[in-house]
mmCIF file with all atom_site columns, C-alpha atoms in Angstrom:
data_model
loop_
_atom_site.group_PDB
_atom_site.id
_atom_site.type_symbol
_atom_site.label_atom_id
_atom_site.label_alt_id
_atom_site.label_comp_id
_atom_site.label_asym_id
_atom_site.label_entity_id
_atom_site.label_seq_id
_atom_site.pdbx_PDB_ins_code
_atom_site.Cartn_x
_atom_site.Cartn_y
_atom_site.Cartn_z
_atom_site.occupancy
_atom_site.B_iso_or_equiv
_atom_site.pdbx_formal_charge
_atom_site.auth_seq_id
_atom_site.auth_comp_id
_atom_site.auth_asym_id
_atom_site.auth_atom_id
_atom_site.pdbx_PDB_model_num
ATOM 1   C CA . GLU A 1 1   ? 68.550 -37.671 41.160  1.00 50.00 ? 788 GLU A CA 1
ATOM 2   C CA . PHE A 1 2   ? 67.445 -34.063 40.874  1.00 42.00 ? 789 PHE A CA 1
ATOM 3   C CA . THR A 1 3   ? 65.061 -34.777 37.999  1.00 51.00 ? 790 THR A CA 1
ATOM 4   C CA . ARG A 1 4   ? 63.285 -37.351 40.155  1.00 58.00 ? 791 ARG A CA 1
ATOM 5   C CA . ARG A 1 5   ? 62.167 -34.706 42.583  1.00 57.00 ? 792 ARG A CA 1
ATOM 6   C CA . LYS A 1 6   ? 58.618 -33.445 42.454  1.00 60.00 ? 793 LYS A CA 1
ATOM 7   C CA . ASN A 1 7   ? 58.192 -30.223 40.446  1.00 62.00 ? 794 ASN A CA 1
ATOM 8   C CA . TRP A 1 8   ? 61.906 -30.108 39.618  1.00 50.00 ? 795 TRP A CA 1
ATOM 9   C CA . SER A 1 9   ? 61.235 -28.127 36.430  1.00 58.00 ? 796 SER A CA 1
ATOM 10  C CA . GLN A 1 10  ? 59.325 -25.468 38.361  1.00 60.00 ? 797 GLN A CA 1
ATOM 11  C CA . SER A 1 11  ? 62.224 -25.238 40.814  1.00 60.00 ? 798 SER A CA 1
ATOM 12  C CA . ILE A 1 12  ? 64.541 -24.339 37.935  1.00 55.00 ? 799 ILE A CA 1
ATOM 13  C CA . LEU A 1 13  ? 62.161 -21.672 36.673  1.00 56.00 ? 800 LEU A CA 1
ATOM 14  C CA . ASP A 1 14  ? 61.869 -20.220 40.157  1.00 58.00 ? 801 ASP A CA 1
ATOM 15  C CA . GLU A 1 15  ? 65.637 -19.773 40.333  1.00 59.00 ? 802 GLU A CA 1
ATOM 16  C CA . LEU A 1 16  ? 66.076 -18.181 36.905  1.00 61.00 ? 803 LEU A CA 1
ATOM 17  C CA . ARG A 1 17  ? 66.644 -14.435 36.993  1.00 74.00 ? 804 ARG A CA 1
ATOM 18  C CA . ASP A 1 18  ? 65.480 -14.023 33.398  1.00 84.00 ? 805 ASP A CA 1
ATOM 19  C CA . LEU A 1 19  ? 61.810 -13.330 32.761  1.00 89.00 ? 806 LEU A CA 1
ATOM 20  C CA . VAL A 1 20  ? 60.608 -16.541 31.127  1.00 89.00 ? 807 VAL A CA 1
ATOM 21  C CA . HIS A 1 21  ? 57.303 -16.018 29.353  1.00 92.00 ? 808 HIS A CA 1
ATOM 22  C CA . VAL A 1 22  ? 54.963 -17.860 27.009  1.00 93.00 ? 809 VAL A CA 1
ATOM 23  C CA . LEU A 1 23  ? 52.704 -15.885 24.682  1.00 94.00 ? 810 LEU A CA 1
ATOM 24  C CA . ASN A 1 24  ? 49.996 -16.940 22.294  1.00 92.00 ? 811 ASN A CA 1
ATOM 25  C CA . GLY A 1 25  ? 49.896 -15.667 18.714  1.00 90.00 ? 812 GLY A CA 1
ATOM 26  C CA . ASP A 1 26  ? 47.966 -12.535 19.739  1.00 91.00 ? 813 ASP A CA 1
ATOM 27  C CA . PHE A 1 27  ? 50.432 -11.319 22.419  1.00 93.00 ? 814 PHE A CA 1
ATOM 28  C CA . GLY A 1 28  ? 48.395 -12.824 25.260  1.00 93.00 ? 815 GLY A CA 1
ATOM 29  C CA . MET A 1 29  ? 50.605 -13.898 28.179  1.00 93.00 ? 816 MET A CA 1
ATOM 30  C CA . VAL A 1 30  ? 49.973 -17.549 29.003  1.00 92.00 ? 817 VAL A CA 1
ATOM 31  C CA . TYR A 1 31  ? 52.820 -17.974 31.467  1.00 91.00 ? 818 TYR A CA 1
ATOM 32  C CA . CYS A 1 32  ? 55.184 -15.684 33.347  1.00 90.00 ? 819 CYS A CA 1
ATOM 33  C CA . SER A 1 33  ? 58.022 -16.799 35.608  1.00 88.00 ? 820 SER A CA 1
ATOM 34  C CA . PRO A 1 34  ? 58.514 -15.510 39.182  1.00 86.00 ? 821 PRO A CA 1
ATOM 35  C CA . ALA A 1 35  ? 61.425 -13.371 37.964  1.00 86.00 ? 822 ALA A CA 1
ATOM 36  C CA . SER A 1 36  ? 58.836 -10.737 37.013  1.00 88.00 ? 823 SER A CA 1
ATOM 37  C CA . SER A 1 37  ? 58.749 -9.666  40.660  1.00 87.00 ? 824 SER A CA 1
ATOM 38  C CA . GLU A 1 38  ? 62.453 -8.858  40.694  1.00 86.00 ? 825 GLU A CA 1
ATOM 39  C CA . LEU A 1 39  ? 62.718 -7.376  37.210  1.00 87.00 ? 826 LEU A CA 1
ATOM 40  C CA . LEU A 1 40  ? 59.471 -5.413  36.948  1.00 91.00 ? 827 LEU A CA 1
ATOM 41  C CA . GLY A 1 41  ? 57.861 -5.492  40.380  1.00 91.00 ? 828 GLY A CA 1
ATOM 42  C CA . TYR A 1 42  ? 54.804 -7.356  39.115  1.00 93.00 ? 829 TYR A CA 1
ATOM 43  C CA . ASP A 1 43  ? 53.694 -10.656 40.543  1.00 92.00 ? 830 ASP A CA 1
ATOM 44  C CA . PRO A 1 44  ? 53.291 -13.297 37.810  1.00 89.00 ? 831 PRO A CA 1
ATOM 45  C CA . SER A 1 45  ? 49.546 -13.340 38.447  1.00 91.00 ? 832 SER A CA 1
ATOM 46  C CA . GLU A 1 46  ? 49.413 -9.613  37.590  1.00 92.00 ? 833 GLU A CA 1
ATOM 47  C CA . MET A 1 47  ? 50.886 -10.267 34.149  1.00 93.00 ? 834 MET A CA 1
ATOM 48  C CA . THR A 1 48  ? 49.313 -13.515 33.025  1.00 91.00 ? 835 THR A CA 1
ATOM 49  C CA . ASN A 1 49  ? 46.074 -13.226 31.053  1.00 91.00 ? 836 ASN A CA 1
ATOM 50  C CA . HIS A 1 50  ? 47.156 -9.745  29.945  1.00 94.00 ? 837 HIS A CA 1
ATOM 51  C CA . LEU A 1 51  ? 48.601 -8.641  26.629  1.00 94.00 ? 838 LEU A CA 1
ATOM 52  C CA . PHE A 1 52  ? 52.380 -8.543  26.746  1.00 94.00 ? 839 PHE A CA 1
ATOM 53  C CA . THR A 1 53  ? 52.286 -5.241  24.850  1.00 93.00 ? 840 THR A CA 1
ATOM 54  C CA . GLU A 1 54  ? 50.511 -3.625  27.829  1.00 93.00 ? 841 GLU A CA 1
ATOM 55  C CA . PHE A 1 55  ? 53.872 -3.649  29.588  1.00 94.00 ? 842 PHE A CA 1
ATOM 56  C CA . VAL A 1 56  ? 55.883 -2.354  26.607  1.00 94.00 ? 843 VAL A CA 1
ATOM 57  C CA . HIS A 1 57  ? 56.716 1.342   26.211  1.00 93.00 ? 844 HIS A CA 1
ATOM 58  C CA . VAL A 1 58  ? 54.205 2.986   23.879  1.00 92.00 ? 845 VAL A CA 1
ATOM 59  C CA . ASP A 1 59  ? 56.982 4.142   21.515  1.00 91.00 ? 846 ASP A CA 1
ATOM 60  C CA . ASP A 1 60  ? 58.360 0.592   21.252  1.00 93.00 ? 847 ASP A CA 1
ATOM 61  C CA . VAL A 1 61  ? 55.101 -1.294  20.746  1.00 93.00 ? 848 VAL A CA 1
ATOM 62  C CA . ASP A 1 62  ? 55.120 -1.017  16.931  1.00 92.00 ? 849 ASP A CA 1
ATOM 63  C CA . GLY A 1 63  ? 58.718 -2.218  16.617  1.00 92.00 ? 850 GLY A CA 1
ATOM 64  C CA . TYR A 1 64  ? 58.166 -5.124  18.991  1.00 94.00 ? 851 TYR A CA 1
ATOM 65  C CA . SER A 1 65  ? 54.902 -6.084  17.282  1.00 94.00 ? 852 SER A CA 1
ATOM 66  C CA . ARG A 1 66  ? 56.564 -6.190  13.850  1.00 93.00 ? 853 ARG A CA 1
ATOM 67  C CA . ALA A 1 67  ? 59.399 -8.382  15.147  1.00 93.00 ? 854 ALA A CA 1
ATOM 68  C CA . PHE A 1 68  ? 56.893 -10.642 16.934  1.00 94.00 ? 855 PHE A CA 1
ATOM 69  C CA . ARG A 1 69  ? 54.717 -11.136 13.854  1.00 93.00 ? 856 ARG A CA 1
ATOM 70  C CA . THR A 1 70  ? 57.738 -11.748 11.638  1.00 93.00 ? 857 THR A CA 1
ATOM 71  C CA . ALA A 1 71  ? 58.922 -14.472 14.025  1.00 92.00 ? 858 ALA A CA 1
ATOM 72  C CA . ARG A 1 72  ? 55.409 -15.945 14.091  1.00 92.00 ? 859 ARG A CA 1
ATOM 73  C CA . ASP A 1 73  ? 54.985 -15.984 10.319  1.00 92.00 ? 860 ASP A CA 1
ATOM 74  C CA . THR A 1 74  ? 58.500 -17.215 9.469   1.00 91.00 ? 861 THR A CA 1
ATOM 75  C CA . THR A 1 75  ? 59.194 -19.386 12.566  1.00 87.00 ? 862 THR A CA 1
ATOM 76  C CA . GLN A 1 76  ? 62.553 -17.630 12.778  1.00 91.00 ? 863 GLN A CA 1
ATOM 77  C CA . PRO A 1 77  ? 64.075 -16.820 16.196  1.00 93.00 ? 864 PRO A CA 1
ATOM 78  C CA . LEU A 1 78  ? 63.186 -13.445 17.671  1.00 93.00 ? 865 LEU A CA 1
ATOM 79  C CA . ARG A 1 79  ? 65.718 -11.172 19.313  1.00 93.00 ? 866 ARG A CA 1
ATOM 80  C CA . THR A 1 80  ? 64.866 -7.551  20.004  1.00 92.00 ? 867 THR A CA 1
ATOM 81  C CA . GLN A 1 81  ? 65.319 -4.762  22.538  1.00 91.00 ? 868 GLN A CA 1
ATOM 82  C CA . PHE A 1 82  ? 62.631 -2.521  23.993  1.00 92.00 ? 869 PHE A CA 1
ATOM 83  C CA . ARG A 1 83  ? 61.526 -0.766  27.171  1.00 92.00 ? 870 ARG A CA 1
ATOM 84  C CA . MET A 1 84  ? 59.198 -2.386  29.693  1.00 93.00 ? 871 MET A CA 1
ATOM 85  C CA . HIS A 1 85  ? 57.061 -0.631  32.276  1.00 92.00 ? 872 HIS A CA 1
ATOM 86  C CA . THR A 1 86  ? 57.710 -1.421  35.936  1.00 92.00 ? 873 THR A CA 1
ATOM 87  C CA . LYS A 1 87  ? 55.194 -1.366  38.751  1.00 91.00 ? 874 LYS A CA 1
ATOM 88  C CA . ASP A 1 88  ? 56.798 1.758   40.244  1.00 90.00 ? 875 ASP A CA 1
ATOM 89  C CA . ASP A 1 89  ? 56.032 3.629   36.991  1.00 89.00 ? 876 ASP A CA 1
ATOM 90  C CA . LYS A 1 90  ? 59.534 3.509   35.531  1.00 90.00 ? 877 LYS A CA 1
ATOM 91  C CA . TYR A 1 91  ? 61.024 1.797   32.499  1.00 90.00 ? 878 TYR A CA 1
ATOM 92  C CA . VAL A 1 92  ? 63.817 -0.701  32.071  1.00 89.00 ? 879 VAL A CA 1
ATOM 93  C CA . VAL A 1 93  ? 65.457 -1.724  28.815  1.00 89.00 ? 880 VAL A CA 1
ATOM 94  C CA . VAL A 1 94  ? 65.244 -5.450  28.183  1.00 91.00 ? 881 VAL A CA 1
ATOM 95  C CA . GLU A 1 95  ? 66.387 -7.827  25.493  1.00 91.00 ? 882 GLU A CA 1
ATOM 96  C CA . THR A 1 96  ? 64.024 -10.638 24.570  1.00 92.00 ? 883 THR A CA 1
ATOM 97  C CA . THR A 1 97  ? 65.060 -13.830 22.823  1.00 92.00 ? 884 THR A CA 1
ATOM 98  C CA . GLY A 1 98  ? 62.779 -16.685 21.855  1.00 93.00 ? 885 GLY A CA 1
ATOM 99  C CA . GLN A 1 99  ? 61.001 -18.674 19.175  1.00 92.00 ? 886 GLN A CA 1
ATOM 100 C CA . PHE A 1 100 ? 57.568 -19.925 18.231  1.00 93.00 ? 887 PHE A CA 1
ATOM 101 C CA . TYR A 1 101 ? 56.640 -23.535 18.873  1.00 90.00 ? 888 TYR A CA 1
ATOM 102 C CA . LYS A 1 102 ? 53.153 -24.952 18.251  1.00 86.00 ? 889 LYS A CA 1
ATOM 103 C CA . GLN A 1 103 ? 51.481 -21.550 17.875  1.00 89.00 ? 890 GLN A CA 1
ATOM 104 C CA . CYS A 1 104 ? 53.029 -20.158 21.067  1.00 93.00 ? 891 CYS A CA 1
ATOM 105 C CA . PHE A 1 105 ? 56.063 -17.987 21.645  1.00 94.00 ? 892 PHE A CA 1
ATOM 106 C CA . PHE A 1 106 ? 58.550 -19.210 24.224  1.00 93.00 ? 893 PHE A CA 1
ATOM 107 C CA . GLY A 1 107 ? 60.940 -16.481 25.257  1.00 92.00 ? 894 GLY A CA 1
ATOM 108 C CA . TYR A 1 108 ? 63.003 -15.004 28.012  1.00 89.00 ? 895 TYR A CA 1
ATOM 109 C CA . ALA A 1 109 ? 63.780 -11.384 28.719  1.00 91.00 ? 896 ALA A CA 1
ATOM 110 C CA . ARG A 1 110 ? 66.690 -9.971  30.647  1.00 88.00 ? 897 ARG A CA 1
ATOM 111 C CA . VAL A 1 111 ? 67.402 -6.433  31.739  1.00 86.00 ? 898 VAL A CA 1
ATOM 112 C CA . ILE A 1 112 ? 70.297 -4.824  29.888  1.00 81.00 ? 899 ILE A CA 1
ATOM 113 C CA . PRO A 1 113 ? 73.011 -3.779  32.394  1.00 71.00 ? 900 PRO A CA 1
ATOM 114 C CA . VAL A 1 114 ? 72.438 -0.387  34.011  1.00 55.00 ? 901 VAL A CA 1
ATOM 115 C CA . GLN A 1 115 ? 75.516 1.220   32.458  1.00 55.00 ? 902 GLN A CA 1
ATOM 116 C CA . ALA A 1 116 ? 74.148 0.494   29.007  1.00 57.00 ? 903 ALA A CA 1
ATOM 117 C CA . THR A 1 117 ? 70.595 1.638   29.712  1.00 59.00 ? 904 THR A CA 1
ATOM 118 C CA . ASP A 1 118 ? 71.120 5.313   28.871  1.00 65.00 ? 905 ASP A CA 1
ATOM 119 C CA . ALA A 1 119 ? 72.866 4.428   25.626  1.00 69.00 ? 906 ALA A CA 1
ATOM 120 C CA . MET A 1 120 ? 70.067 2.039   24.684  1.00 67.00 ? 907 MET A CA 1
ATOM 121 C CA . ASP A 1 121 ? 67.422 4.654   25.485  1.00 71.00 ? 908 ASP A CA 1
ATOM 122 C CA . ARG A 1 122 ? 69.185 7.093   23.184  1.00 75.00 ? 909 ARG A CA 1
ATOM 123 C CA . PHE A 1 123 ? 69.501 4.410   20.503  1.00 77.00 ? 910 PHE A CA 1
ATOM 124 C CA . LEU A 1 124 ? 65.771 3.675   20.608  1.00 76.00 ? 911 LEU A CA 1
ATOM 125 C CA . GLU A 1 125 ? 64.944 7.394   20.434  1.00 80.00 ? 912 GLU A CA 1
ATOM 126 C CA . LEU A 1 126 ? 67.237 7.853   17.426  1.00 83.00 ? 913 LEU A CA 1
ATOM 127 C CA . LYS A 1 127 ? 65.675 4.815   15.794  1.00 82.00 ? 914 LYS A CA 1
ATOM 128 C CA . MET A 1 128 ? 62.215 6.378   16.138  1.00 82.00 ? 915 MET A CA 1
ATOM 129 C CA . GLU A 1 129 ? 63.497 9.707   14.748  1.00 86.00 ? 916 GLU A CA 1
ATOM 130 C CA . HIS A 1 130 ? 65.101 7.869   11.833  1.00 87.00 ? 917 HIS A CA 1
ATOM 131 C CA . GLU A 1 131 ? 61.829 6.174   10.933  1.00 86.00 ? 918 GLU A CA 1
ATOM 132 C CA . ALA A 1 132 ? 59.977 9.504   11.135  1.00 86.00 ? 919 ALA A CA 1
ATOM 133 C CA . LEU A 1 133 ? 62.557 11.223  8.907   1.00 90.00 ? 920 LEU A CA 1
ATOM 134 C CA . LYS A 1 134 ? 62.360 8.424   6.339   1.00 88.00 ? 921 LYS A CA 1
ATOM 135 C CA . GLN A 1 135 ? 58.593 8.858   6.181   1.00 88.00 ? 922 GLN A CA 1
ATOM 136 C CA . ARG A 1 136 ? 58.931 12.648  5.834   1.00 88.00 ? 923 ARG A CA 1
ATOM 137 C CA . LEU A 1 137 ? 61.541 12.245  3.064   1.00 90.00 ? 924 LEU A CA 1
ATOM 138 C CA . TYR A 1 138 ? 59.213 9.923   1.165   1.00 87.00 ? 925 TYR A CA 1
ATOM 139 C CA . GLU A 1 139 ? 56.378 12.455  1.434   1.00 88.00 ? 926 GLU A CA 1
ATOM 140 C CA . LEU A 1 140 ? 58.601 15.304  0.200   1.00 89.00 ? 927 LEU A CA 1
ATOM 141 C CA . GLN A 1 141 ? 59.863 13.245  -2.741  1.00 87.00 ? 928 GLN A CA 1
ATOM 142 C CA . HIS A 1 142 ? 56.295 12.395  -3.697  1.00 84.00 ? 929 HIS A CA 1
ATOM 143 C CA . GLN A 1 143 ? 55.259 16.054  -3.428  1.00 83.00 ? 930 GLN A CA 1
ATOM 144 C CA . THR A 1 144 ? 58.254 17.204  -5.521  1.00 81.00 ? 931 THR A CA 1
ATOM 145 C CA . HIS A 1 145 ? 57.431 14.666  -8.230  1.00 77.00 ? 932 HIS A CA 1
ATOM 146 C CA . THR A 1 146 ? 53.840 15.915  -8.346  1.00 76.00 ? 933 THR A CA 1
ATOM 147 C CA . ASP A 1 147 ? 54.933 19.575  -8.532  1.00 69.00 ? 934 ASP A CA 1
ATOM 148 C CA . SER A 1 148 ? 57.351 18.775  -11.373 1.00 70.00 ? 935 SER A CA 1
ATOM 149 C CA . ASN A 1 149 ? 54.561 17.263  -13.435 1.00 67.00 ? 936 ASN A CA 1
ATOM 150 C CA . VAL A 1 150 ? 52.390 20.360  -12.886 1.00 61.00 ? 937 VAL A CA 1
ATOM 151 C CA . ASN A 1 151 ? 55.227 22.725  -13.891 1.00 63.00 ? 938 ASN A CA 1
ATOM 152 C CA . SER A 1 152 ? 55.887 20.676  -17.019 1.00 62.00 ? 939 SER A CA 1
ATOM 153 C CA . ILE A 1 153 ? 52.264 21.053  -18.086 1.00 56.00 ? 940 ILE A CA 1
ATOM 154 C CA . ASP A 1 154 ? 52.313 24.814  -17.375 1.00 57.00 ? 941 ASP A CA 1
ATOM 155 C CA . ASN A 1 155 ? 55.473 25.308  -19.449 1.00 56.00 ? 942 ASN A CA 1
ATOM 156 C CA . ASP A 1 156 ? 53.843 23.633  -22.436 1.00 54.00 ? 943 ASP A CA 1
ATOM 157 C CA . HIS A 1 157 ? 51.133 26.320  -22.409 1.00 53.00 ? 944 HIS A CA 1
ATOM 158 C CA . LEU A 1 158 ? 53.666 29.171  -22.251 1.00 50.00 ? 945 LEU A CA 1
ATOM 159 C CA . SER A 1 159 ? 55.422 28.416  -25.537 1.00 51.00 ? 946 SER A CA 1
ATOM 160 C CA . ALA A 1 160 ? 53.803 31.263  -27.612 1.00 47.00 ? 947 ALA A CA 1
ATOM 161 C CA . PRO A 1 161 ? 56.316 33.787  -29.056 1.00 47.00 ? 948 PRO A CA 1
ATOM 162 C CA . THR A 1 162 ? 56.623 37.130  -27.290 1.00 48.00 ? 949 THR A CA 1
ATOM 163 C CA . ALA A 1 163 ? 57.851 39.119  -30.321 1.00 45.00 ? 950 ALA A CA 1
ATOM 164 C CA . PRO A 1 164 ? 56.720 39.255  -33.992 1.00 47.00 ? 951 PRO A CA 1
ATOM 165 C CA . HIS A 1 165 ? 59.734 37.399  -35.406 1.00 47.00 ? 952 HIS A CA 1
ATOM 166 C CA . ILE A 1 166 ? 59.629 35.789  -38.872 1.00 46.00 ? 953 ILE A CA 1
ATOM 167 C CA . TYR A 1 167 ? 61.932 33.292  -40.478 1.00 47.00 ? 954 TYR A CA 1
ATOM 168 C CA . THR A 1 168 ? 64.167 34.466  -43.341 1.00 48.00 ? 955 THR A CA 1
ATOM 169 C CA . PRO A 1 169 ? 66.998 32.337  -44.706 1.00 51.00 ? 956 PRO A CA 1
ATOM 170 C CA . GLY A 1 170 ? 70.324 33.657  -43.439 1.00 52.00 ? 957 GLY A CA 1
ATOM 171 C CA . VAL A 1 171 ? 68.623 36.045  -40.988 1.00 50.00 ? 958 VAL A CA 1
ATOM 172 C CA . PRO A 1 172 ? 68.887 35.468  -37.228 1.00 55.00 ? 959 PRO A CA 1
ATOM 173 C CA . THR A 1 173 ? 65.630 34.300  -35.679 1.00 51.00 ? 960 THR A CA 1
ATOM 174 C CA . ASP A 1 174 ? 65.553 37.216  -33.224 1.00 54.00 ? 961 ASP A CA 1
ATOM 175 C CA . THR A 1 175 ? 65.314 39.802  -36.073 1.00 53.00 ? 962 THR A CA 1
ATOM 176 C CA . ASP A 1 176 ? 61.982 41.652  -36.093 1.00 54.00 ? 963 ASP A CA 1
ATOM 177 C CA . VAL A 1 177 ? 59.659 42.120  -39.096 1.00 50.00 ? 964 VAL A CA 1
ATOM 178 C CA . SER A 1 178 ? 61.064 45.472  -40.307 1.00 55.00 ? 965 SER A CA 1
ATOM 179 C CA . GLU A 1 179 ? 64.659 44.288  -40.226 1.00 59.00 ? 966 GLU A CA 1
ATOM 180 C CA . SER A 1 180 ? 63.761 41.042  -41.967 1.00 52.00 ? 967 SER A CA 1
ATOM 181 C CA . VAL A 1 181 ? 61.949 42.883  -44.796 1.00 49.00 ? 968 VAL A CA 1
ATOM 182 C CA . SER A 1 182 ? 64.886 45.271  -45.214 1.00 57.00 ? 969 SER A CA 1
ATOM 183 C CA . LEU A 1 183 ? 67.416 42.467  -45.419 1.00 53.00 ? 970 LEU A CA 1
ATOM 184 C CA . PHE A 1 184 ? 65.258 40.412  -47.746 1.00 50.00 ? 971 PHE A CA 1
ATOM 185 C CA . THR A 1 185 ? 64.140 43.182  -50.251 1.00 51.00 ? 972 THR A CA 1
ATOM 186 C CA . GLY A 1 186 ? 66.811 45.841  -49.888 1.00 55.00 ? 973 GLY A CA 1
ATOM 187 C CA . LEU A 1 187 ? 64.167 48.426  -48.960 1.00 52.00 ? 974 LEU A CA 1
ATOM 188 C CA . ASN A 1 188 ? 64.153 50.478  -45.805 1.00 56.00 ? 975 ASN A CA 1
ATOM 189 C CA . PHE A 1 189 ? 60.581 49.638  -44.868 1.00 48.00 ? 976 PHE A CA 1
ATOM 190 C CA . VAL A 1 190 ? 60.531 51.955  -41.842 1.00 52.00 ? 977 VAL A CA 1
ATOM 191 C CA . ASN A 1 191 ? 61.417 55.040  -43.954 1.00 52.00 ? 978 ASN A CA 1
ATOM 192 C CA . GLY A 1 192 ? 58.674 54.381  -46.510 1.00 51.00 ? 979 GLY A CA 1
ATOM 193 C CA . GLU A 1 193 ? 60.931 53.516  -49.488 1.00 48.00 ? 980 GLU A CA 1
ATOM 194 C CA . ARG A 1 194 ? 58.417 50.968  -50.766 1.00 47.00 ? 981 ARG A CA 1
ATOM 195 C CA . ALA A 1 195 ? 55.617 53.555  -50.498 1.00 45.00 ? 982 ALA A CA 1
ATOM 196 C CA . ARG A 1 196 ? 57.607 56.101  -52.639 1.00 45.00 ? 983 ARG A CA 1
ATOM 197 C CA . GLY A 1 197 ? 58.068 53.561  -55.447 1.00 46.00 ? 984 GLY A CA 1
ATOM 198 C CA . ILE A 1 198 ? 61.756 52.901  -54.725 1.00 44.00 ? 985 ILE A CA 1
ATOM 199 C CA . SER A 1 199 ? 62.606 49.340  -55.656 1.00 44.00 ? 986 SER A CA 1
ATOM 200 C CA . LEU A 1 200 ? 65.708 47.398  -56.523 1.00 43.00 ? 987 LEU A CA 1
ATOM 201 C CA . GLY A 1 201 ? 63.691 44.719  -58.343 1.00 41.00 ? 988 GLY A CA 1
#
């Protein structure tokens, strides 16, 4: 009996407290339910024909956009949380659930209960900090790798000996020239034994 009434489907939408919305593939809002007045303070006519991302917190736009495009490209359901701007210049945390059908996204958003809003705000802030730290870590790792390559090249050019050592069988490699000659010939080279004709050979 109810479904025989005129505009029965619109009557259901008018009674829903969730923000029912239809978006095209480029975030354009094709339809917005009357619940927008209660949730955000905007009349549906103030939201339709606008980009949905205009009402999303600037820090949450990238995250929402990625989730939206993933749902569009994979036709998988979308479920994400973000902050939406209200007409009185405040923000409320909402959770949106929906799916693409025939190139349009059909979704509904509901405000997360007030007692959880502060926790969700903190969660979203930490999420942004986490992403920033991951990017900074990647940059530092890349810089460290580059510096290591430079140091390796520099070390190759610093391999020249710093003392006049020579190799003599059975003689430590850190023995200088005079000591090596003395051990090898039996002559005290420093005292001039070779110059005075002293020889064991």
